[in-house]
Amino acid sequence: MSKRAAAPSGTAIAPVLLGVVLGASAQLQQPGLWPLAVYLAGALLALSCLLLVLRLRPGSARGVALLVTSTVLWFALTGWRAASYTETALAPAIEGRDLLVTGLVAAMPHRNEGGLRFRFEPESARLGDSAVVVPPALLLGWYVDEGRPGAGPGAQRQPADLRPGERWQLAVRLKAPHGNVNPHGFDYELWLWEQGLQATGYVRAGPRDPPPRRLAVTWAKPVEQARHAVRDAIYAQVPDPRLAGVIAALVVGDQGAIERADWDVYRATGVAHLMSISGLHITMFAWAAGALVGLLWRRSVRLCLAWPAQHAARVGGVLLATAYAVFSGWGVPSQRTVLMLAVVGLLRLGAREWPWPWVWLLACATVVAVDPWALTQAGFWLSFVAVGVLFASGPAHAPAAAGEERRWPQRLRAAVGAMLREQGIVTLALTPLTLLLFNQVSLVGLLANLLAIPWVTLVVTPLGLAGVLFGPAWTLAAAAVQGLALFLGWLAALPFATWSAPAPPLWAAAAGMVGGLLLAMRLPWTVRALGVPLLLPVLLWQAPRPPPGEFELLAADIGQGNAVLVRTATHALVYDAGPGYSRETDAGQRVLVPLLRALDESIDLLVLSHRDSDHTGGAAAVLGMQRQARLLSSLEAGHPLQTLRPSERCVAGQSWEWDGVRFEVLHPQAADYERPAKPNALSCVLRIANAHARVLLVGDIEKAQEATLAASPERLRADLLLVPHHGSRTSSTAAFLDAVRPSQALVQAGYRNRFGHPAPDVVARYLARGIAVTASPACGAAAWDSRVPALVRCERKVEPRYWHHLAAPDYKLGA
């Protein structure tokens, strides 16, 4: 007979657990790290104080002291871990240099049409004849000729068939972890930090580079070797790569194997969480494995006498779920789930029946203690909020009365009713949080998940795992995926499948979650009704816009290319759509679509200055999202984008007015289209002005076009200039700058781009004229407002974090 443990003391355990979460949360807000010794001293001092506080009598004062000391302790410990991690960062002196590194392929390479991406653990590195130190884990690309911009025929040796555990010698160029920083955008630098990757780069395999050499096939990385072999076997068994990719994602955790179009369907139907190894998969696997271990354990009297079967089932389920999580890549969601299962299992093994808030807080604090940066991940909040809501809303159905045995139809109805109720509760409570995190909610998600959750967890995933032992099971799994895909595709095609809303402020999302919880809990309806007004702020929130007569501009951080959003009181346009990053993704899909969704922006016009891919790469994604938008460009009639949206040709003299703001096209002339010219020469030049501020967007015009425009300087005067051709030496002549006379200049260019943009002498030309230069690698997205035309606001400076890369110092006047 097991004993029932009392609930933990509210003045002892709870403050410590809460302090772990608060301390880690506070440290993650630091814009920069302190010296390592400061964190170490703070941790030792806080630990000493904590031990002293534990000797005090229980009471409210002791609880407050425990909260404060544990918060300081975990702030210091998290900072110490972060500062220790930066000790092995890439030295700036070897960025962009040709290095010869020797090391191991550390994980399954991800192959696409553009080449390979893989983790590499260097064992040694040389710069010329000198040994250098590089970070312990690198993310490398090995691109095919066609996937590398500017590569000529035969310029690059094709990627080899890399396998985990192989030792290679490679010529590489490395750079510090650097990503795009945009409002409401994905934090790539944080993702690299969490993955332990302190440098990215690419393999140089040209005719003049040392050839890549496979030095040895080792027994290192056995789990990754097994995953790689299983993934290859899946693709060999399933001929359709789309279906094989989904199975590979569910079996070995290769999310990159799922195609972009399929991810769009999964997000629209709210089932994306099912198509990768998530907490749900690990939990279901632990439940099934525990049931099997318990069944087998009960068949042995000797084993049952040695240890209770329920304990063996619990431990066996957690251990086998851990093995599954490791085999599937040991991703962050899997790690969180294994930790939560282990914590709950240990409580049960100790016969501890704690109230659910304590169990929930203990699991949360355990995950944060192991991985403080999990607090920055959407999955962490969705998982814990969903579990907390289900706990707080009470049991799904009343238990059967003593002596009453339900028949299977009653049990089935009860199970279905419980599933419907739980899914509805989670959907209602998570909607405000989902809007905060993703700015979009699937209106068909409830229906999609009702079918997809049991289908994926009870049919597709078991068949996928069975295929490891019996290959033909993957054929059955592919058929199951195909059937599900047809259903989800039909749902995603419905006109009301998703609802987008502007990103609400944190207070509105928090109020909405409380409102959803009140509506879901088993409370009197008079109390539940209080949840309705709490939901209203998040549902009715509108993103602020400039007043009539004013306009604002946001130069998105999209790497090497142009993409600018211009907004007036009731209208908006996008000038250029950024580059294509690969055959599978581009600036439109990664940056512009999420940005427009977060602002709940419906654009009237997409202007594509010219045909170059660094200006049109993301256009298809933007046009696909913004079906009402017109297209204005200098694209030729046969350009592929013309099939998506017929384009109106931009010609000097075109003009229109929105909300008291005037837009005017200054170039090219109609005659320019009749003579042979480079695409840059046909760049659409757009001037935007109100009563007191002016902006000039010029694409990639070069010296000849600048000279033509400078002949009419009265039309060129502007407060803000988008630097021509990203700061190339082909543009920004002295005569042109003297005609425009801007006070601010924006450069949209990639970090350490191969063109060297912006050129130092071009920047010097601007600074010599007192023009402040802001470049996207150091600034991130740049925001400008006609009400304060002398100010450019950098997204990297709005909410700086210590894991963000400091690309370069700001350009200073007179520097």
PDB file of N, CA and C in Angstrom, residues 588-662:
ATOM      1  N   GLY A 588      10.725  36.397 -49.453  1.00  0.00           N
ATOM      2  CA  GLY A 588       9.280  36.559 -49.320  1.00  0.00           C
ATOM      3  C   GLY A 588       8.704  35.602 -48.305  1.00  0.00           C
ATOM      4  N   GLN A 589       9.041  34.340 -48.440  1.00  0.00           N
ATOM      5  CA  GLN A 589       8.506  33.318 -47.538  1.00  0.00           C
ATOM      6  C   GLN A 589       9.057  33.465 -46.118  1.00  0.00           C
ATOM      7  N   ARG A 590      10.348  33.789 -45.996  1.00  0.00           N
ATOM      8  CA  ARG A 590      10.967  33.836 -44.671  1.00  0.00           C
ATOM      9  C   ARG A 590      10.723  35.141 -43.931  1.00  0.00           C
ATOM     10  N   VAL A 591      10.715  36.249 -44.655  1.00  0.00           N
ATOM     11  CA  VAL A 591      10.713  37.556 -43.997  1.00  0.00           C
ATOM     12  C   VAL A 591       9.443  38.360 -44.285  1.00  0.00           C
ATOM     13  N   LEU A 592       9.141  38.571 -45.558  1.00  0.00           N
ATOM     14  CA  LEU A 592       8.079  39.521 -45.903  1.00  0.00           C
ATOM     15  C   LEU A 592       6.688  38.998 -45.558  1.00  0.00           C
ATOM     16  N   VAL A 593       6.397  37.744 -45.863  1.00  0.00           N
ATOM     17  CA  VAL A 593       5.068  37.208 -45.540  1.00  0.00           C
ATOM     18  C   VAL A 593       4.816  37.232 -44.029  1.00  0.00           C
ATOM     19  N   PRO A 594       5.741  36.734 -43.179  1.00  0.00           N
ATOM     20  CA  PRO A 594       5.503  36.855 -41.730  1.00  0.00           C
ATOM     21  C   PRO A 594       5.378  38.300 -41.263  1.00  0.00           C
ATOM     22  N   LEU A 595       6.165  39.198 -41.849  1.00  0.00           N
ATOM     23  CA  LEU A 595       6.098  40.603 -41.450  1.00  0.00           C
ATOM     24  C   LEU A 595       4.741  41.201 -41.801  1.00  0.00           C
ATOM     25  N   LEU A 596       4.274  40.975 -43.022  1.00  0.00           N
ATOM     26  CA  LEU A 596       2.981  41.518 -43.443  1.00  0.00           C
ATOM     27  C   LEU A 596       1.844  40.909 -42.624  1.00  0.00           C
ATOM     28  N   ARG A 597       1.978  39.631 -42.282  1.00  0.00           N
ATOM     29  CA  ARG A 597       0.945  38.997 -41.464  1.00  0.00           C
ATOM     30  C   ARG A 597       0.936  39.595 -40.055  1.00  0.00           C
ATOM     31  N   ALA A 598       2.108  39.831 -39.488  1.00  0.00           N
ATOM     32  CA  ALA A 598       2.178  40.389 -38.127  1.00  0.00           C
ATOM     33  C   ALA A 598       1.592  41.794 -38.070  1.00  0.00           C
ATOM     34  N   LEU A 599       1.713  42.541 -39.158  1.00  0.00           N
ATOM     35  CA  LEU A 599       1.156  43.892 -39.219  1.00  0.00           C
ATOM     36  C   LEU A 599      -0.276  43.897 -39.730  1.00  0.00           C
ATOM     37  N   ASP A 600      -0.771  42.717 -40.108  1.00  0.00           N
ATOM     38  CA  ASP A 600      -2.102  42.586 -40.709  1.00  0.00           C
ATOM     39  C   ASP A 600      -2.221  43.538 -41.897  1.00  0.00           C
ATOM     40  N   GLU A 601      -1.185  43.519 -42.727  1.00  0.00           N
ATOM     41  CA  GLU A 601      -1.073  44.483 -43.812  1.00  0.00           C
ATOM     42  C   GLU A 601      -1.577  43.892 -45.127  1.00  0.00           C
ATOM     43  N   SER A 602      -2.443  44.622 -45.784  1.00  0.00           N
ATOM     44  CA  SER A 602      -2.916  44.274 -47.125  1.00  0.00           C
ATOM     45  C   SER A 602      -2.319  45.291 -48.085  1.00  0.00           C
ATOM     46  N   ILE A 603      -1.385  44.860 -48.907  1.00  0.00           N
ATOM     47  CA  ILE A 603      -0.685  45.822 -49.755  1.00  0.00           C
ATOM     48  C   ILE A 603      -1.466  46.068 -51.044  1.00  0.00           C
ATOM     49  N   ASP A 604      -1.388  47.291 -51.503  1.00  0.00           N
ATOM     50  CA  ASP A 604      -2.060  47.682 -52.744  1.00  0.00           C
ATOM     51  C   ASP A 604      -1.181  47.441 -53.963  1.00  0.00           C
ATOM     52  N   LEU A 605       0.134  47.526 -53.766  1.00  0.00           N
ATOM     53  CA  LEU A 605       1.028  47.529 -54.913  1.00  0.00           C
ATOM     54  C   LEU A 605       2.361  46.891 -54.546  1.00  0.00           C
ATOM     55  N   LEU A 606       2.844  46.004 -55.421  1.00  0.00           N
ATOM     56  CA  LEU A 606       4.204  45.476 -55.329  1.00  0.00           C
ATOM     57  C   LEU A 606       4.993  46.059 -56.491  1.00  0.00           C
ATOM     58  N   VAL A 607       6.045  46.799 -56.155  1.00  0.00           N
ATOM     59  CA  VAL A 607       6.916  47.394 -57.164  1.00  0.00           C
ATOM     60  C   VAL A 607       8.200  46.569 -57.218  1.00  0.00           C
ATOM     61  N   LEU A 608       8.512  46.036 -58.382  1.00  0.00           N
ATOM     62  CA  LEU A 608       9.769  45.314 -58.590  1.00  0.00           C
ATOM     63  C   LEU A 608      10.647  46.164 -59.490  1.00  0.00           C
ATOM     64  N   SER A 609      11.727  46.673 -58.937  1.00  0.00           N
ATOM     65  CA  SER A 609      12.519  47.670 -59.669  1.00  0.00           C
ATOM     66  C   SER A 609      13.073  47.113 -60.969  1.00  0.00           C
ATOM     67  N   HIS A 610      13.574  45.852 -60.938  1.00  0.00           N
ATOM     68  CA  HIS A 610      14.092  45.229 -62.157  1.00  0.00           C
ATOM     69  C   HIS A 610      14.150  43.728 -61.934  1.00  0.00           C
ATOM     70  N   ARG A 611      14.629  43.009 -62.909  1.00  0.00           N
ATOM     71  CA  ARG A 611      14.478  41.556 -62.929  1.00  0.00           C
ATOM     72  C   ARG A 611      15.487  40.792 -62.070  1.00  0.00           C
ATOM     73  N   ASP A 612      16.544  41.396 -61.576  1.00  0.00           N
ATOM     74  CA  ASP A 612      17.575  40.665 -60.848  1.00  0.00           C
ATOM     75  C   ASP A 612      16.970  39.900 -59.677  1.00  0.00           C
ATOM     76  N   SER A 613      17.509  38.694 -59.429  1.00  0.00           N
ATOM     77  CA  SER A 613      16.900  37.799 -58.450  1.00  0.00           C
ATOM     78  C   SER A 613      16.996  38.311 -57.019  1.00  0.00           C
ATOM     79  N   ASP A 614      17.946  39.213 -56.731  1.00  0.00           N
ATOM     80  CA  ASP A 614      18.022  39.742 -55.372  1.00  0.00           C
ATOM     81  C   ASP A 614      16.952  40.810 -55.115  1.00  0.00           C
ATOM     82  N   HIS A 615      16.158  41.113 -56.148  1.00  0.00           N
ATOM     83  CA  HIS A 615      15.044  42.048 -56.005  1.00  0.00           C
ATOM     84  C   HIS A 615      13.695  41.376 -56.237  1.00  0.00           C
ATOM     85  N   THR A 616      13.702  40.253 -56.937  1.00  0.00           N
ATOM     86  CA  THR A 616      12.445  39.567 -57.279  1.00  0.00           C
ATOM     87  C   THR A 616      12.318  38.192 -56.646  1.00  0.00           C
ATOM     88  N   GLY A 617      13.331  37.735 -55.912  1.00  0.00           N
ATOM     89  CA  GLY A 617      13.335  36.359 -55.403  1.00  0.00           C
ATOM     90  C   GLY A 617      12.147  36.018 -54.528  1.00  0.00           C
ATOM     91  N   GLY A 618      11.658  36.972 -53.733  1.00  0.00           N
ATOM     92  CA  GLY A 618      10.541  36.705 -52.841  1.00  0.00           C
ATOM     93  C   GLY A 618       9.202  37.151 -53.373  1.00  0.00           C
ATOM     94  N   ALA A 619       9.153  37.570 -54.633  1.00  0.00           N
ATOM     95  CA  ALA A 619       7.916  38.152 -55.171  1.00  0.00           C
ATOM     96  C   ALA A 619       6.790  37.135 -55.256  1.00  0.00           C
ATOM     97  N   ALA A 620       7.096  35.905 -55.659  1.00  0.00           N
ATOM     98  CA  ALA A 620       6.037  34.900 -55.805  1.00  0.00           C
ATOM     99  C   ALA A 620       5.334  34.647 -54.479  1.00  0.00           C
ATOM    100  N   ALA A 621       6.095  34.581 -53.387  1.00  0.00           N
ATOM    101  CA  ALA A 621       5.487  34.357 -52.074  1.00  0.00           C
ATOM    102  C   ALA A 621       4.608  35.538 -51.667  1.00  0.00           C
ATOM    103  N   VAL A 622       5.073  36.758 -51.928  1.00  0.00           N
ATOM    104  CA  VAL A 622       4.287  37.944 -51.576  1.00  0.00           C
ATOM    105  C   VAL A 622       3.011  38.004 -52.410  1.00  0.00           C
ATOM    106  N   LEU A 623       3.117  37.750 -53.691  1.00  0.00           N
ATOM    107  CA  LEU A 623       1.935  37.782 -54.549  1.00  0.00           C
ATOM    108  C   LEU A 623       0.959  36.666 -54.193  1.00  0.00           C
ATOM    109  N   GLY A 624       1.497  35.513 -53.779  1.00  0.00           N
ATOM    110  CA  GLY A 624       0.630  34.428 -53.370  1.00  0.00           C
ATOM    111  C   GLY A 624      -0.173  34.764 -52.132  1.00  0.00           C
ATOM    112  N   MET A 625       0.434  35.519 -51.216  1.00  0.00           N
ATOM    113  CA  MET A 625      -0.274  35.918 -49.996  1.00  0.00           C
ATOM    114  C   MET A 625      -1.194  37.111 -50.253  1.00  0.00           C
ATOM    115  N   GLN A 626      -0.740  38.048 -51.065  1.00  0.00           N
ATOM    116  CA  GLN A 626      -1.452  39.309 -51.302  1.00  0.00           C
ATOM    117  C   GLN A 626      -2.113  39.256 -52.676  1.00  0.00           C
ATOM    118  N   ARG A 627      -3.211  38.546 -52.758  1.00  0.00           N
ATOM    119  CA  ARG A 627      -3.843  38.308 -54.059  1.00  0.00           C
ATOM    120  C   ARG A 627      -4.480  39.570 -54.648  1.00  0.00           C
ATOM    121  N   GLN A 628      -4.708  40.567 -53.836  1.00  0.00           N
ATOM    122  CA  GLN A 628      -5.316  41.805 -54.334  1.00  0.00           C
ATOM    123  C   GLN A 628      -4.269  42.793 -54.845  1.00  0.00           C
ATOM    124  N   ALA A 629      -2.987  42.529 -54.603  1.00  0.00           N
ATOM    125  CA  ALA A 629      -1.941  43.501 -54.931  1.00  0.00           C
ATOM    126  C   ALA A 629      -1.715  43.594 -56.436  1.00  0.00           C
ATOM    127  N   ARG A 630      -1.555  44.815 -56.948  1.00  0.00           N
ATOM    128  CA  ARG A 630      -1.148  45.028 -58.334  1.00  0.00           C
ATOM    129  C   ARG A 630       0.369  44.939 -58.423  1.00  0.00           C
ATOM    130  N   LEU A 631       0.869  44.707 -59.613  1.00  0.00           N
ATOM    131  CA  LEU A 631       2.303  44.577 -59.839  1.00  0.00           C
ATOM    132  C   LEU A 631       2.752  45.662 -60.807  1.00  0.00           C
ATOM    133  N   LEU A 632       3.744  46.443 -60.391  1.00  0.00           N
ATOM    134  CA  LEU A 632       4.351  47.488 -61.207  1.00  0.00           C
ATOM    135  C   LEU A 632       5.838  47.173 -61.302  1.00  0.00           C
ATOM    136  N   SER A 633       6.377  47.062 -62.527  1.00  0.00           N
ATOM    137  CA  SER A 633       7.768  46.622 -62.651  1.00  0.00           C
ATOM    138  C   SER A 633       8.321  46.992 -64.014  1.00  0.00           C
ATOM    139  N   SER A 634       9.608  46.651 -64.191  1.00  0.00           N
ATOM    140  CA  SER A 634      10.246  46.775 -65.507  1.00  0.00           C
ATOM    141  C   SER A 634      10.518  45.394 -66.093  1.00  0.00           C
ATOM    142  N   LEU A 635       9.792  44.377 -65.633  1.00  0.00           N
ATOM    143  CA  LEU A 635       9.991  43.010 -66.099  1.00  0.00           C
ATOM    144  C   LEU A 635       9.569  42.885 -67.561  1.00  0.00           C
ATOM    145  N   GLU A 636      10.304  42.039 -68.282  1.00  0.00           N
ATOM    146  CA  GLU A 636       9.945  41.761 -69.673  1.00  0.00           C
ATOM    147  C   GLU A 636       8.685  40.897 -69.715  1.00  0.00           C
ATOM    148  N   ALA A 637       8.042  40.878 -70.849  1.00  0.00           N
ATOM    149  CA  ALA A 637       6.757  40.192 -70.980  1.00  0.00           C
ATOM    150  C   ALA A 637       6.859  38.697 -70.684  1.00  0.00           C
ATOM    151  N   GLY A 638       7.986  38.074 -70.987  1.00  0.00           N
ATOM    152  CA  GLY A 638       8.105  36.633 -70.796  1.00  0.00           C
ATOM    153  C   GLY A 638       8.601  36.207 -69.430  1.00  0.00           C
ATOM    154  N   HIS A 639       8.721  37.128 -68.503  1.00  0.00           N
ATOM    155  CA  HIS A 639       9.230  36.767 -67.175  1.00  0.00           C
ATOM    156  C   HIS A 639       8.233  35.861 -66.462  1.00  0.00           C
ATOM    157  N   PRO A 640       8.709  34.828 -65.746  1.00  0.00           N
ATOM    158  CA  PRO A 640       7.790  33.890 -65.066  1.00  0.00           C
ATOM    159  C   PRO A 640       6.795  34.565 -64.131  1.00  0.00           C
ATOM    160  N   LEU A 641       7.177  35.658 -63.499  1.00  0.00           N
ATOM    161  CA  LEU A 641       6.250  36.324 -62.578  1.00  0.00           C
ATOM    162  C   LEU A 641       5.031  36.888 -63.298  1.00  0.00           C
ATOM    163  N   GLN A 642       5.153  37.142 -64.594  1.00  0.00           N
ATOM    164  CA  GLN A 642       4.017  37.666 -65.349  1.00  0.00           C
ATOM    165  C   GLN A 642       2.858  36.667 -65.386  1.00  0.00           C
ATOM    166  N   THR A 643       3.177  35.366 -65.232  1.00  0.00           N
ATOM    167  CA  THR A 643       2.102  34.370 -65.208  1.00  0.00           C
ATOM    168  C   THR A 643       1.358  34.370 -63.883  1.00  0.00           C
ATOM    169  N   LEU A 644       1.998  34.846 -62.821  1.00  0.00           N
ATOM    170  CA  LEU A 644       1.335  34.937 -61.520  1.00  0.00           C
ATOM    171  C   LEU A 644       0.469  36.183 -61.410  1.00  0.00           C
ATOM    172  N   ARG A 645       0.977  37.297 -61.941  1.00  0.00           N
ATOM    173  CA  ARG A 645       0.252  38.554 -61.867  1.00  0.00           C
ATOM    174  C   ARG A 645       0.714  39.430 -63.031  1.00  0.00           C
ATOM    175  N   PRO A 646      -0.129  39.706 -63.989  1.00  0.00           N
ATOM    176  CA  PRO A 646       0.299  40.585 -65.093  1.00  0.00           C
ATOM    177  C   PRO A 646       0.823  41.915 -64.554  1.00  0.00           C
ATOM    178  N   SER A 647       1.952  42.324 -65.072  1.00  0.00           N
ATOM    179  CA  SER A 647       2.625  43.513 -64.559  1.00  0.00           C
ATOM    180  C   SER A 647       2.342  44.734 -65.425  1.00  0.00           C
ATOM    181  N   GLU A 648       2.149  45.851 -64.762  1.00  0.00           N
ATOM    182  CA  GLU A 648       2.095  47.142 -65.442  1.00  0.00           C
ATOM    183  C   GLU A 648       3.518  47.684 -65.498  1.00  0.00           C
ATOM    184  N   ARG A 649       3.912  48.202 -66.649  1.00  0.00           N
ATOM    185  CA  ARG A 649       5.275  48.698 -66.820  1.00  0.00           C
ATOM    186  C   ARG A 649       5.444  50.034 -66.113  1.00  0.00           C
ATOM    187  N   CYS A 650       6.529  50.166 -65.338  1.00  0.00           N
ATOM    188  CA  CYS A 650       6.802  51.449 -64.691  1.00  0.00           C
ATOM    189  C   CYS A 650       7.464  52.390 -65.696  1.00  0.00           C
ATOM    190  N   VAL A 651       6.954  53.597 -65.772  1.00  0.00           N
ATOM    191  CA  VAL A 651       7.448  54.589 -66.717  1.00  0.00           C
ATOM    192  C   VAL A 651       7.481  55.944 -66.021  1.00  0.00           C
ATOM    193  N   ALA A 652       8.532  56.690 -66.260  1.00  0.00           N
ATOM    194  CA  ALA A 652       8.658  58.028 -65.675  1.00  0.00           C
ATOM    195  C   ALA A 652       7.422  58.861 -65.985  1.00  0.00           C
ATOM    196  N   GLY A 653       6.949  59.560 -64.982  1.00  0.00           N
ATOM    197  CA  GLY A 653       5.757  60.380 -65.124  1.00  0.00           C
ATOM    198  C   GLY A 653       4.536  59.791 -64.454  1.00  0.00           C
ATOM    199  N   GLN A 654       4.555  58.480 -64.189  1.00  0.00           N
ATOM    200  CA  GLN A 654       3.436  57.887 -63.457  1.00  0.00           C
ATOM    201  C   GLN A 654       3.408  58.459 -62.040  1.00  0.00           C
ATOM    202  N   SER A 655       2.214  58.729 -61.525  1.00  0.00           N
ATOM    203  CA  SER A 655       2.107  59.262 -60.166  1.00  0.00           C
ATOM    204  C   SER A 655       0.728  58.953 -59.609  1.00  0.00           C
ATOM    205  N   TRP A 656       0.636  58.948 -58.294  1.00  0.00           N
ATOM    206  CA  TRP A 656      -0.637  58.765 -57.604  1.00  0.00           C
ATOM    207  C   TRP A 656      -0.509  59.327 -56.194  1.00  0.00           C
ATOM    208  N   GLU A 657      -1.621  59.473 -55.528  1.00  0.00           N
ATOM    209  CA  GLU A 657      -1.614  60.020 -54.174  1.00  0.00           C
ATOM    210  C   GLU A 657      -2.440  59.134 -53.255  1.00  0.00           C
ATOM    211  N   TRP A 658      -1.866  58.793 -52.088  1.00  0.00           N
ATOM    212  CA  TRP A 658      -2.546  58.022 -51.049  1.00  0.00           C
ATOM    213  C   TRP A 658      -2.535  58.834 -49.751  1.00  0.00           C
ATOM    214  N   ASP A 659      -3.663  59.141 -49.220  1.00  0.00           N
ATOM    215  CA  ASP A 659      -3.781  59.753 -47.885  1.00  0.00           C
ATOM    216  C   ASP A 659      -2.902  60.994 -47.740  1.00  0.00           C
ATOM    217  N   GLY A 660      -2.809  61.817 -48.784  1.00  0.00           N
ATOM    218  CA  GLY A 660      -2.005  63.026 -48.712  1.00  0.00           C
ATOM    219  C   GLY A 660      -0.531  62.808 -48.944  1.00  0.00           C
ATOM    220  N   VAL A 661      -0.141  61.620 -49.373  1.00  0.00           N
ATOM    221  CA  VAL A 661       1.267  61.307 -49.674  1.00  0.00           C
ATOM    222  C   VAL A 661       1.366  61.046 -51.177  1.00  0.00           C
ATOM    223  N   ARG A 662       2.312  61.686 -51.840  1.00  0.00           N
ATOM    224  CA  ARG A 662       2.445  61.595 -53.299  1.00  0.00           C
ATOM    225  C   ARG A 662       3.541  60.603 -53.678  1.00  0.00           C
TER     226      ARG A 662
END
